[in-house]
Every structure is written in structure tokens, then in C-alpha cells.
Short mmCIF file of C-alpha atoms in Angstrom, two decimals:
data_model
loop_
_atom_site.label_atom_id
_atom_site.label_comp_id
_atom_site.label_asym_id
_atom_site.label_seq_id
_atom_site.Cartn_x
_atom_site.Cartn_y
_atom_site.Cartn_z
CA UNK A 1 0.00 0.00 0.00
CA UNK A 2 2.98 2.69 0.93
CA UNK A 3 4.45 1.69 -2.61
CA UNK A 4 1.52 2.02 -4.38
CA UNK A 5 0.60 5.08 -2.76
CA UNK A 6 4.29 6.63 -3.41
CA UNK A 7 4.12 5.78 -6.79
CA UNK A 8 0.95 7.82 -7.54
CA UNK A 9 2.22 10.76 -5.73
CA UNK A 10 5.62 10.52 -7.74
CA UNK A 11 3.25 9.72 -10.95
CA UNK A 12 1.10 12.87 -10.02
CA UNK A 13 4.60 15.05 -9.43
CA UNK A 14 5.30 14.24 -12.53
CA UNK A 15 2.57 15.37 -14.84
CA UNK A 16 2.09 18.43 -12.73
CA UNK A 17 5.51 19.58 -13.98
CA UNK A 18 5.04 18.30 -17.71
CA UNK A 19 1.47 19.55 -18.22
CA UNK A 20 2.87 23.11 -17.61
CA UNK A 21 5.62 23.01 -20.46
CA UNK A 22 3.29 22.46 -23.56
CA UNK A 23 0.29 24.69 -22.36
CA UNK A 24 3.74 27.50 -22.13
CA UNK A 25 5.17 26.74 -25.38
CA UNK A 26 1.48 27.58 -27.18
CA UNK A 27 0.53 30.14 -25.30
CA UNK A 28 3.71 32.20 -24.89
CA UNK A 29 4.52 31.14 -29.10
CA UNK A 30 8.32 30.71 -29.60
CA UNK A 31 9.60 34.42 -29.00
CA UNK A 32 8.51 34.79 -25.75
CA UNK A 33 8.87 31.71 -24.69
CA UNK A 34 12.16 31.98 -25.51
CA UNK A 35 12.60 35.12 -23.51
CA UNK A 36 11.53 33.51 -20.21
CA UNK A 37 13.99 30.77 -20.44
CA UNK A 38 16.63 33.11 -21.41
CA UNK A 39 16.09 34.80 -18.15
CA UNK A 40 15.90 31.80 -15.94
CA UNK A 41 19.23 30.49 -17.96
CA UNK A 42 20.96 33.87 -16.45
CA UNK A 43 19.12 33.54 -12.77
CA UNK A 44 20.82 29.70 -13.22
CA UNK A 45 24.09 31.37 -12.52
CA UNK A 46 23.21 32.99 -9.09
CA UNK A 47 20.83 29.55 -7.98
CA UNK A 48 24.19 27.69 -9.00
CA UNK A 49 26.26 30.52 -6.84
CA UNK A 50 24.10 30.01 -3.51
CA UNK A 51 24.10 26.24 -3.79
CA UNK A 52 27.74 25.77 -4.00
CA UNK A 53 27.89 22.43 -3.94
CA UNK A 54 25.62 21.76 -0.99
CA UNK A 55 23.02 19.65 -2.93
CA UNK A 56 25.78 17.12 -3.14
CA UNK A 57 28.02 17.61 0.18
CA UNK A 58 24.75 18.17 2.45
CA UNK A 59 22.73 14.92 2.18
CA UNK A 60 25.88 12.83 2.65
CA UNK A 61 26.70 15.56 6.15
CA UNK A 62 23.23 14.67 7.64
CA UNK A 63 22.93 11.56 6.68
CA UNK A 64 25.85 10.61 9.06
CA UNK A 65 24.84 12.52 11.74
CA UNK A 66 23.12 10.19 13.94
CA UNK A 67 22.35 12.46 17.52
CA UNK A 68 19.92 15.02 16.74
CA UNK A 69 22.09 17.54 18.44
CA UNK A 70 24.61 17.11 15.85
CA UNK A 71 22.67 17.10 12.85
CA UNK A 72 20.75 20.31 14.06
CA UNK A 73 24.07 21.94 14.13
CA UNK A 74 25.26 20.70 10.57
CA UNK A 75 21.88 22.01 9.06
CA UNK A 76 21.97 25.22 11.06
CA UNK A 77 26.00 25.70 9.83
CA UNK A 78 24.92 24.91 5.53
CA UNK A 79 21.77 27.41 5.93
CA UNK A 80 23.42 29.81 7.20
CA UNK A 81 26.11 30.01 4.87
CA UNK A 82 23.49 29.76 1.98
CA UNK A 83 21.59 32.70 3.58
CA UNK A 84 25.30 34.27 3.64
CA UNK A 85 26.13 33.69 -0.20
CA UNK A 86 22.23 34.75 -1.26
CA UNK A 87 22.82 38.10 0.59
CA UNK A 88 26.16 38.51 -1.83
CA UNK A 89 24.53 37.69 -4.92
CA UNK A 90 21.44 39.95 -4.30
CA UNK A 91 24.02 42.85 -4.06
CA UNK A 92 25.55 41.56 -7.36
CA UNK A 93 22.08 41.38 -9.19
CA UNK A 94 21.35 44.21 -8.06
CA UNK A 95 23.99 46.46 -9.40
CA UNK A 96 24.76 44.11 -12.52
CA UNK A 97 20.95 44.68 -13.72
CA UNK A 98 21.36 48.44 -13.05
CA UNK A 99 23.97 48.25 -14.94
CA UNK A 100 23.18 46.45 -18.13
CA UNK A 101 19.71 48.42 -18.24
CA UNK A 102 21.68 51.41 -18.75
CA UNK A 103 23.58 50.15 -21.70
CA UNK A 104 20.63 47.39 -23.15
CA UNK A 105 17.81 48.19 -22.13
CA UNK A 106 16.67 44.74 -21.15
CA UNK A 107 13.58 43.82 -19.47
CA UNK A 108 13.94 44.31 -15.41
CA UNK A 109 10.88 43.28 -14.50
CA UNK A 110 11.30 39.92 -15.73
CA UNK A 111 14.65 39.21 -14.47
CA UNK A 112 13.52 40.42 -11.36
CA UNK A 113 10.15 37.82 -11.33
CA UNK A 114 12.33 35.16 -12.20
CA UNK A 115 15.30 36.18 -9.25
CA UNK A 116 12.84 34.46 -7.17
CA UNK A 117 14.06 31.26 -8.22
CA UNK A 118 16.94 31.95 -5.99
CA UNK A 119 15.16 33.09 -2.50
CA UNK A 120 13.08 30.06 -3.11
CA UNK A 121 15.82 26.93 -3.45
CA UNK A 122 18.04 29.00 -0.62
CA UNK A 123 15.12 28.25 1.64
CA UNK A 124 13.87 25.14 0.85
CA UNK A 125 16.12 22.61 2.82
CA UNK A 126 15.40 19.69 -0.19
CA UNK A 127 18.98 18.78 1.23
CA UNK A 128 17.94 18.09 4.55
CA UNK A 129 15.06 15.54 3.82
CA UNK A 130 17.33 13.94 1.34
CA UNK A 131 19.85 13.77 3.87
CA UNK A 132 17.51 11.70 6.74
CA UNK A 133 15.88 9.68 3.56
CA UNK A 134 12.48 10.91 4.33
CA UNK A 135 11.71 11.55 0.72
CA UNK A 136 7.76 11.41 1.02
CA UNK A 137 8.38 15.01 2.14
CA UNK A 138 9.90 16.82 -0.30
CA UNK A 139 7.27 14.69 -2.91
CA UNK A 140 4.58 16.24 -0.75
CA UNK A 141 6.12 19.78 -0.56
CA UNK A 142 6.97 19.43 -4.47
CA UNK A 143 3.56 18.42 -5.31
CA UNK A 144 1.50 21.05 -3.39
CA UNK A 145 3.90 24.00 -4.97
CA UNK A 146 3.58 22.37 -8.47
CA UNK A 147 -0.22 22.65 -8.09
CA UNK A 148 -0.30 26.49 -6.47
CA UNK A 149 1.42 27.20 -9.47
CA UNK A 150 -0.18 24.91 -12.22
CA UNK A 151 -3.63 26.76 -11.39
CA UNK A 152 -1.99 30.35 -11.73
CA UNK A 153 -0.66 29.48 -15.27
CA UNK A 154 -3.46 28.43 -16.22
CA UNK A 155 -5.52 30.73 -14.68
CA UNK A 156 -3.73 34.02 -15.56
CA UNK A 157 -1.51 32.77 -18.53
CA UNK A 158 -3.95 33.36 -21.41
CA UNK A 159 -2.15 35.09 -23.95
CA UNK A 160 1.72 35.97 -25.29
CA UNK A 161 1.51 39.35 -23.93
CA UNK A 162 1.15 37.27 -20.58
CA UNK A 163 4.87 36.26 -20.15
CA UNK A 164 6.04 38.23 -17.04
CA UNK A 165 3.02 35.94 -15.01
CA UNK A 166 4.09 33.09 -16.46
CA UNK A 167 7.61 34.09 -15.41
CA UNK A 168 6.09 34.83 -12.28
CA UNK A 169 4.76 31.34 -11.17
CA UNK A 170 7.07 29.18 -12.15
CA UNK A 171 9.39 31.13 -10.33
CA UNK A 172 7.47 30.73 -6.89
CA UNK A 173 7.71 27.26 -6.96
CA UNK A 174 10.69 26.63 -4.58
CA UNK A 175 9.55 29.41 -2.81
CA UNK A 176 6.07 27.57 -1.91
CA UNK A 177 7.90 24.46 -1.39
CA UNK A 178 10.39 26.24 1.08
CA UNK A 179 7.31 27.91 3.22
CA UNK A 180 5.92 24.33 3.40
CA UNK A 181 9.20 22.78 4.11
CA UNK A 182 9.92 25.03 7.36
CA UNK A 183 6.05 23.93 8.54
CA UNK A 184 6.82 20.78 8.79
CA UNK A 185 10.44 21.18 9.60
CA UNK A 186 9.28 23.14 12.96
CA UNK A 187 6.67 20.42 13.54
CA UNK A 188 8.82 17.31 13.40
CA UNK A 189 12.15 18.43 13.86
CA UNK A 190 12.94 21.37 15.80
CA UNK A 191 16.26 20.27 16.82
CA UNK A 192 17.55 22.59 13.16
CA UNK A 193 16.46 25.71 14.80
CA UNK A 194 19.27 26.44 16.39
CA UNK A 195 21.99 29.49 15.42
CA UNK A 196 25.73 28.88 14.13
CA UNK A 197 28.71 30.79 14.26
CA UNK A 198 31.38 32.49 11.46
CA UNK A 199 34.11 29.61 12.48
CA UNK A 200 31.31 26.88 10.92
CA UNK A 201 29.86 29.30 7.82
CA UNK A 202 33.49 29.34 6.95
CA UNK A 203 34.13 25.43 7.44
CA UNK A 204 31.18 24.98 5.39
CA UNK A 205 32.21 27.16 2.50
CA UNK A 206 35.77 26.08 2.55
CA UNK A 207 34.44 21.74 2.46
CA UNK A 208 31.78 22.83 -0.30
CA UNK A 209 34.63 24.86 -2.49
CA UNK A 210 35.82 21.60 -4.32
CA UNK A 211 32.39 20.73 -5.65
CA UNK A 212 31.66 24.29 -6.59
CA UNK A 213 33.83 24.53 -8.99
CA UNK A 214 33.12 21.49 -9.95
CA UNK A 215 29.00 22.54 -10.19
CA UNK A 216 30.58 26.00 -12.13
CA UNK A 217 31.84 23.31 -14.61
CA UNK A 218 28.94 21.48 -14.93
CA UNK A 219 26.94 24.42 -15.68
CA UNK A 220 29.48 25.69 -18.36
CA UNK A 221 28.46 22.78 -20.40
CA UNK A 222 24.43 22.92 -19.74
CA UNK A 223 23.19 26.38 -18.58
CA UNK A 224 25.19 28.00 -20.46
CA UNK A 225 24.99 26.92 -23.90
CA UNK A 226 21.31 28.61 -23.95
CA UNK A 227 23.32 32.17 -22.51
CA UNK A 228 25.25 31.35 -25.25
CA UNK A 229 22.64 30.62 -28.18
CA UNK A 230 20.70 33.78 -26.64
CA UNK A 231 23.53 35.84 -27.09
CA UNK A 232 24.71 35.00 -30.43
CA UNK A 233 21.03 34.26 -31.81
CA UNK A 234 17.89 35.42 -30.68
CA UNK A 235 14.93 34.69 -28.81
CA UNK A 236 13.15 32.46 -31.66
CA UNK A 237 16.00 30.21 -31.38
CA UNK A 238 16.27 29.62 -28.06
CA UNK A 239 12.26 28.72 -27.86
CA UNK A 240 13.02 26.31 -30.83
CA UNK A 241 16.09 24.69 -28.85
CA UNK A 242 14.70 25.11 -25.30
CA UNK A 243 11.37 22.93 -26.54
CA UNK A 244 13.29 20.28 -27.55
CA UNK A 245 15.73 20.47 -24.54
CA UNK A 246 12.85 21.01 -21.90
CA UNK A 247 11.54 17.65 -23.20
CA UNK A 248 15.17 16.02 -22.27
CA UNK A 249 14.78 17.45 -19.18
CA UNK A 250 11.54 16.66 -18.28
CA UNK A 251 12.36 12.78 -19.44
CA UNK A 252 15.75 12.79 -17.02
CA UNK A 253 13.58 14.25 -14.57
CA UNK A 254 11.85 11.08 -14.40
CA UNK A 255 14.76 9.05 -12.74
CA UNK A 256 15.99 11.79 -10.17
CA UNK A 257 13.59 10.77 -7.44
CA UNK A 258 15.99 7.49 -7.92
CA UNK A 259 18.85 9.23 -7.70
CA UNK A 260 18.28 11.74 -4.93
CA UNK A 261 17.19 9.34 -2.86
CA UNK A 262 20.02 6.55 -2.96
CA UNK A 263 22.84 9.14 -3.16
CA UNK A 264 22.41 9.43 0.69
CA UNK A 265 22.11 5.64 1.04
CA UNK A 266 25.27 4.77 -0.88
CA UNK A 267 27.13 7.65 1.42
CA UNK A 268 26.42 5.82 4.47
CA UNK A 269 27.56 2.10 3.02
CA UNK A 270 30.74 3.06 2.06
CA UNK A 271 31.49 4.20 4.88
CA UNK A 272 30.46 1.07 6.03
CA UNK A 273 31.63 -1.20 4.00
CA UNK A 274 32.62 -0.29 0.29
CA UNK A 275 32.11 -4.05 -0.66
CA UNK A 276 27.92 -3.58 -0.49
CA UNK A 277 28.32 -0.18 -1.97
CA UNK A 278 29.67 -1.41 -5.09
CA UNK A 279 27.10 -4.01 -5.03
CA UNK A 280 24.03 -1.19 -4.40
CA UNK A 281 25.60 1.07 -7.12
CA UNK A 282 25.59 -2.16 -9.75
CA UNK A 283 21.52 -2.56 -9.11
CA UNK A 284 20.90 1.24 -9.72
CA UNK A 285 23.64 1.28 -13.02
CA UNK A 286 21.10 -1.28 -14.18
CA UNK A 287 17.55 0.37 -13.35
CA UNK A 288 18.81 3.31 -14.94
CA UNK A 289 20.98 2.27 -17.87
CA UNK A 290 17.91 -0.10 -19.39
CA UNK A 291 15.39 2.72 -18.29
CA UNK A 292 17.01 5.83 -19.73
CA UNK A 293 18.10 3.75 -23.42
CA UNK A 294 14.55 2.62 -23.63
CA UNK A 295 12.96 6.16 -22.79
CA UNK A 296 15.91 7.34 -25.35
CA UNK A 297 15.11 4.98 -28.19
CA UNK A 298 11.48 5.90 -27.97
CA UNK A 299 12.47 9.88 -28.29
CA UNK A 300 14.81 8.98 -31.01
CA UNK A 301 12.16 6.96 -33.49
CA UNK A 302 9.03 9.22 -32.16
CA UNK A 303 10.29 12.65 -32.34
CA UNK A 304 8.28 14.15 -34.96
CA UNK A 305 5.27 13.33 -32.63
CA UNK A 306 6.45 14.43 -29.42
CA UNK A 307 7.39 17.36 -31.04
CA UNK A 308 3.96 17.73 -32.24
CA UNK A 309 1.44 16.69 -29.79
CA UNK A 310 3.44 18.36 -26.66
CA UNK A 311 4.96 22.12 -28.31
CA UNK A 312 1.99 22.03 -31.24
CA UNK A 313 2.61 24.62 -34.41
CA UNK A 314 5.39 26.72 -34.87
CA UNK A 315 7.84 24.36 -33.45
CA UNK A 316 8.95 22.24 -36.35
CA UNK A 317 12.38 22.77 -36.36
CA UNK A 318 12.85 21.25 -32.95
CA UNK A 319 12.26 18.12 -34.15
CA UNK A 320 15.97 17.52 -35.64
CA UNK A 321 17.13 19.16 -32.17
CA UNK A 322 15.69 16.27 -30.12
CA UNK A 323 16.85 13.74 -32.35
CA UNK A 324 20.35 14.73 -32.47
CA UNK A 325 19.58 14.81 -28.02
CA UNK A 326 17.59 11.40 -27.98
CA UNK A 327 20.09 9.92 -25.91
CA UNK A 328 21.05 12.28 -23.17
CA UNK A 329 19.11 10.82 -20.86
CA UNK A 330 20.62 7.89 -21.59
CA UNK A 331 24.16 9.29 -21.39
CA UNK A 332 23.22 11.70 -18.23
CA UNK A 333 22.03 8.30 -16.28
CA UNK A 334 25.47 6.72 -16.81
CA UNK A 335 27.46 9.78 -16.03
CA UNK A 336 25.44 9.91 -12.97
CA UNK A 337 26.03 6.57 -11.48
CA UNK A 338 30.11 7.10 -12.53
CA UNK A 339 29.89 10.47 -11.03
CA UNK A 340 27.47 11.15 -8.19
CA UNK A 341 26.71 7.73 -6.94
CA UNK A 342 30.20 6.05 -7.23
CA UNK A 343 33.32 8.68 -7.31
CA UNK A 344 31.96 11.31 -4.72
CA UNK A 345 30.73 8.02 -1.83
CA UNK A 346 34.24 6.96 -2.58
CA UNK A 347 36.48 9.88 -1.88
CA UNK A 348 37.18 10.78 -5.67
CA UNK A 349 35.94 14.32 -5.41
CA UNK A 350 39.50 15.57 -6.98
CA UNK A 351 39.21 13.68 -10.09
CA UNK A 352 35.24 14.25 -10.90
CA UNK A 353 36.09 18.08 -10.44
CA UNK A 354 38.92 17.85 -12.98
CA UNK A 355 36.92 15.65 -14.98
CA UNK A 356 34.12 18.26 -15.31
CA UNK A 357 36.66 21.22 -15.35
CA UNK A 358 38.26 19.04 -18.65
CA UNK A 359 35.05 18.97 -19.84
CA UNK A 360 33.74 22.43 -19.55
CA UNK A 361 37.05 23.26 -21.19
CA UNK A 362 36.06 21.38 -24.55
CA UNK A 363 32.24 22.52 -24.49
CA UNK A 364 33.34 26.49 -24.26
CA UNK A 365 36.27 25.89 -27.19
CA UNK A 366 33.41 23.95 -29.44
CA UNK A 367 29.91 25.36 -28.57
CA UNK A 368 30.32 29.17 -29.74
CA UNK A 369 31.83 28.67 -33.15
CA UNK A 370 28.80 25.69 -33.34
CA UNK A 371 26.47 27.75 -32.61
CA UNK A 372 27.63 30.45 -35.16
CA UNK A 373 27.81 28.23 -37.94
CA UNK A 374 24.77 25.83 -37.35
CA UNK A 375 22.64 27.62 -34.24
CA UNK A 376 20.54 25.47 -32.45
CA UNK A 377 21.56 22.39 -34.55
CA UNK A 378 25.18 23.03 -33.31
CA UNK A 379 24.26 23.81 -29.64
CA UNK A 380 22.72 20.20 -29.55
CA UNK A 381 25.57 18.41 -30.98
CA UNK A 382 27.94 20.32 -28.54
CA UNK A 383 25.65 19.40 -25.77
CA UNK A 384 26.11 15.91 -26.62
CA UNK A 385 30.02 15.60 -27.54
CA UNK A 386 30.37 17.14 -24.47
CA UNK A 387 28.43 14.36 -22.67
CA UNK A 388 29.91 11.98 -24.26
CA UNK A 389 33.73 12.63 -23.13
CA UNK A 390 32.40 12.92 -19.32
CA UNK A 391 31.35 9.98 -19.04
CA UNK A 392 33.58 8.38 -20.82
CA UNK A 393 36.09 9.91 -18.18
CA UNK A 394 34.50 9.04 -15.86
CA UNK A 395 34.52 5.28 -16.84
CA UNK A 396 37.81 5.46 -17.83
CA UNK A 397 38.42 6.91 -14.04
CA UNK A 398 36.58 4.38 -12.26
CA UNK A 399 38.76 1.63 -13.66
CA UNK A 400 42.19 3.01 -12.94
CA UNK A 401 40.95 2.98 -9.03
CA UNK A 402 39.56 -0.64 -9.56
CA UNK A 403 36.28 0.57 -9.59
CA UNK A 404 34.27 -1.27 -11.92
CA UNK A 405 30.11 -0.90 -11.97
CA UNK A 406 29.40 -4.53 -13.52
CA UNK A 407 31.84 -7.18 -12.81
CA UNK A 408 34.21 -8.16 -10.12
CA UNK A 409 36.30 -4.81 -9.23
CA UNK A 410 39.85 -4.83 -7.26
CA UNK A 411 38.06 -3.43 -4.44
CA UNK A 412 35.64 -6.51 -4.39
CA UNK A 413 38.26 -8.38 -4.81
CA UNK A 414 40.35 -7.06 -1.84
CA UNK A 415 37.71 -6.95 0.69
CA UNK A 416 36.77 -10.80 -0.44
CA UNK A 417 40.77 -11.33 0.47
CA UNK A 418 40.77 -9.41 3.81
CA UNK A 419 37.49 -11.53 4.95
CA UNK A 420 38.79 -14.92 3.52
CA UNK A 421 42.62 -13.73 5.79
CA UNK A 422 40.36 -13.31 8.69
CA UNK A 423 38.33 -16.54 8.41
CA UNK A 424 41.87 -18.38 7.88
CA UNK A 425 43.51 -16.50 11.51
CA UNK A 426 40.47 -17.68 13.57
CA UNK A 427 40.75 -21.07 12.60
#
């Protein structure tokens, strides 16, 4: 019954967030469309800035905090010091859209809607539920802000001219979650209300800076090829690409309940024992690798219909766009499972930061003079090359340290050893 009742609130999660994205794409029509993800591509950079790493580094801190004490001061320390860096980049923001309104012109009102984004995921402590693996919050949270916000779309999102709204409430969605987060936070745990000090702000920062810049280089190669398109193209093309890519997105989506939730479970056995770690990590590489090249073969064949029945007219030439992305979920599931689930648990931090620095590297050198030669078209294939080489890093990684997902790895192989020793000096 709990299963079956999870599974229809993940199910109804789901097509809360995907209903929203076509109704968008034909109301908004491809120009303005394209203006509102534009915006939220630039407000990526300061959600990106305030998270500094903690959606990785603060499940795996609670999650090994077993008094209640302790793990109210660990939550109190990462807040904090997210509070801290969203005060900084609201200064920024500030003076940066001051400044380029002087010069451009641009539209302040909408970058200003969508800056909620930002107060919104600084306050909602996703982390923290992740972190004690009660997941059925943050479904519940999710689902209630995804429905506040579904009706005002569709409610007050009737026309083009209607963009700024629709800016509006999808931007309030973390924020909803947050407010509803902290209710239930001050009912069930009020051990996290507690204050920190400088001393732990500044340990947090200075444990978070490694997979920072490691989150700056994964957003080179995915944020910021739309900046990029937008910048060297126009709004038309970045509703054409952005359809196609918000359908990737929305189809990856699909597996991250997976992955947020076992991240925090594969933290806690290898510290335990690496041996069942391995073994846990092998179960999910297969759930996700069939999963994700199924969903990927489907996009690949059926493209010309998605593209159809879910952006409608006016969005023809995002049809090529998908196909050349079919298999990034695919790809993204793998790189996930090398990267997240197996090289952070295991102490690898080091090499999947200069792994994603590498690759960040080779996206910037190829995606601009793609994009001015092919546009959209050569935005997608960078996307994809870049893909590509990290997780084929990443494999490549994983087996130098004897870290093999399927088969018997050197660190199976060891631990078998050190247990079969053991057996051998007791007898």
C-alpha cells in the first residue's frame, strides 16, 4: 500500500511539472517563450552561486549525523552560509541589472520575477530531507507548490503578452515548497532551529569549495549553452532549442527521485563497508541504464510526434534538435552513477572536479563557433560531444581505481581477500 501510494504521488509530481511546459510553449509562441527561459538560464548562474555544492556535500553531512544535536548543528551551519552567499549575490544582481539596463535596455521586471528562483531553493532545505531519507516530504512539498502554481498558469496565462506571469509562477515554486518545508520542519524536527557561528559558515564554505567549482563546470556545459545561443542568436532560437531540450529534461527528470534518494544511502555504506556499496551502485547502473536507453530509443524513433502533440505549431524545427539529443538521458544516467553515486561516496571528489573542469574546457572551445555556424543544430551536438567525453572519463576513471560498476572490481576483490585472511587467523 505505501508503494503504491508513493508511486501515484511521484506519478502525479510528474505530470504536474510536464502539463505546464506544452500549455507554455502555445501560449507564450516561440519568442517569448524563448525570452523567459533566457532569463531563468541567467538567474541559473546565481541559484548555481548560492548552492555551492551543498546539494551534493549536504545529504551525505546529515545523513551521518546520527544524535539530533549534531545534525541540528550541521543544518543550522549549511543554511546559514546559503543565507550568507544569497545576501552577496542579491548585491551583485542588483547592481549588474542596473547596470546592463543602462547600456541594453533589457527587461527588469522579468529578471527580477524570475530572481525568485533563488530566495526560493536557498530556503527550501530539499537537502535536509534527502539527507535523513524521508523523501515522502519533499514529494509532498513538491507536489502542493507544483499545483499552487499549475492553477496560476493556467488561470492568468492566457495570452503571449502574458509572459512576465508566467515568469512569475514558475518562479514561486521553490519558494512555496520552502514555506511548506519550514512547517513541517518546525513540527517534526525542531532540533535545526538552532543558530551557528562564522568559524562553521566558513568550514562549510571552505568543504563545499571543491564541488563548486566542480558545479561551475557542470553548468558551463548545460546552462550555459542557452546564454550562449541567446547571445549570439535570438529569442526564436532559443524557444526552438529550449522545446526540444525542456523535453530532455523533463524525461531525465523522471529518474531523479531514484537518484536523490540513494545518493544518501550509498554515502552511508561506504562508509560502512565499500564491498555492499559497489554491489548497491551495480543494481541502480542497471535500473537506470535499461530505463534511460529505452525512454531514449522511444524519443529517437518518435520525435516528430512528441514534437507535435506536446509544443503544437510553430515548433517544427525542434524536431531535428531532439533527435540529435535522444540519448542524453541515456548518457546523463550513466554519467550519474560514474559520477554522483560512485566517485563522490568513494572519496574521488579531486578527479570528478577535474573531470568536469576538462570537460567544460572542450564545451566552451566547441559550442560558440557551433552555434555560429549551425545555431541550435550546433548547440545540440555540442551538448552531446560534451556528454559523451564525461562519461567516458568518468569510466575510464573508475577503472584506474579498480572501480568497476558490472563485474568483479579490485576493491571486491580485496575486501573478499581481507574476509577470507580473517576466516583463515580464527581457525
Amino acid at each position: 500500500t505505501t508503494l503504491f501510494r508513493s508511486a501515484c504521488i511521484k506519478g502525479l509530481q510528474y505530470i504536474l511539472a510536464f502539463v505546464t511546459f506544452p500549455y507554455l510553449t502555445r501560449v507564450l509562441q516561440v519568442e517569448n517563450f524563448g525570452a523567459v527561459v533566457f532569463a531563468q538560464g541567467i538567474i541559473q548562474y546565481f541559484v548555481l552561486l548560492t548552492d555551492y555544492g551543498f546539494n551534493l556535500i549536504a545529504p551525505r553531512d546529515i545523513a551521518m549525523q546520527d544524535d539530533m544535536e549534531e545534525r541540528g548543528k550541521v543544518f543550522a551551519s549549511i543554511f546559514f552560509s546559503k543565507v550568507v552567499l544569497l545576501a552577496f549575490s542579491s548585491v551583485f544582481f542588483g547592481i549588474s541589472l542596473l547596470v546592463l539596463n543602462m547600456f541594453y535596455g533589457i527587461d527588469i521586471i522579468l529578471y527580477l520575477l524570475t530572481f525568485t528562483l533563488v530566495i526560493g531553493y536557498v530556503l527550501y532545505p530539499i537537502w535536509f530531507f534527502q539527507g535523513i531519507q524521508q523523501m515522502k516530504y519533499i514529494t509532498f512539498v513538491d507536489v502542493l507548490a507544483k499545483i499552487i502554481s499549475l492553477c496560476g498558469i493556467f488561470y492568468f496565462v492566457n495570452s503571449a503578452e502574458d509572459y512576465l506571469i508566467a515568469a512569475f509562477f514558475q518562479a514561486i515554486n521553490p519558494l512555496i515548497a520552502a514555506v511548506a518545508s519550514w512547517c513541517i520542519l518546525y513540527k517534526n524536527y525542531p532540533e535545526v532551529f538552532c543558530l551557528t557561528d562564522i568559524k562553521s559558515i566558513k568550514a562549510e564554505l571552505l568543504k563545499g569549495w571543491s564541488v563548486f567549482i566542480s558545479s561551475i563546470a557542470i553548468n558551463l556545459y548545460t546552462a550555459s549553452n542557452l546564454v550562449f545561443l541567446g547571445m549570439l542568436t535570438n529569442n526564436t532560437v532559443v524557444g526552438y532549442f529550449s522545446g526540444a531540450k525542456k523535453i530532455i529534461d523533463n524525461i531525465t527528470a523522471l529518474f531523479s527521485p531514484i537518484t536523490q534518494a540513494v545518493y544518501p544511502h550509498i554515502s552511508k555504506l561506504a562508509a560502512e563497508s565499500k564491498l555492499k556499496a559497489l554491489e548497491f551502485i551495480k543494481k541502480v547502473f542497471l535500473l537506470l541504464g535499461v530505463g534511460n536507453f529505452l525512454l531514449s530509443l522511444f524519443i529517437c524513433i518518435f520525435a516528430d510526434w512528441i514534437i507535435k502533440t506536446l509544443l503544437g505549431v510553430g515548433y517544427e524545427q525542434s524536431v531535428m534538435l531532439l533527435r540529435i539529443m535522444a540519448f542524453l538521458p541515456f548518457i546523463i544516467a550513466l554519467s550519474n552513477v560514474f559520477g554522483v553515486q560512485t566517485m563522490l561516496p568513494f572519496g574521488m571528489q579531486s578527479t570528478f572536479s577535474k573531470i568536469l573542469m576538462g570537460a567544460a574546457g572542450l564545451n566552451t572551445v566547441i559550442v560558440v563557433p557551433a552555434i555560429y555556424f549551425l545555431e541550435s543544430v550546433g548547440v545540440s551536438i555540442s551538448i552531446m560531444v560534451t556528454e559523451c567525453v564525461v562519461t567516458g572519463m568518468m569510466f575510464f576513471a573508475l577503472n584506474k581505481h579498480g572501480l568497476k560498476i558490472w563485474g568483479r572490481s579490485e576493491e571486491h576483490t580485496s575486501e573478499l581477500q581481507s574476509h577470507h585472511d580473517l576466516v583463515c587467523r580464527l581457525l
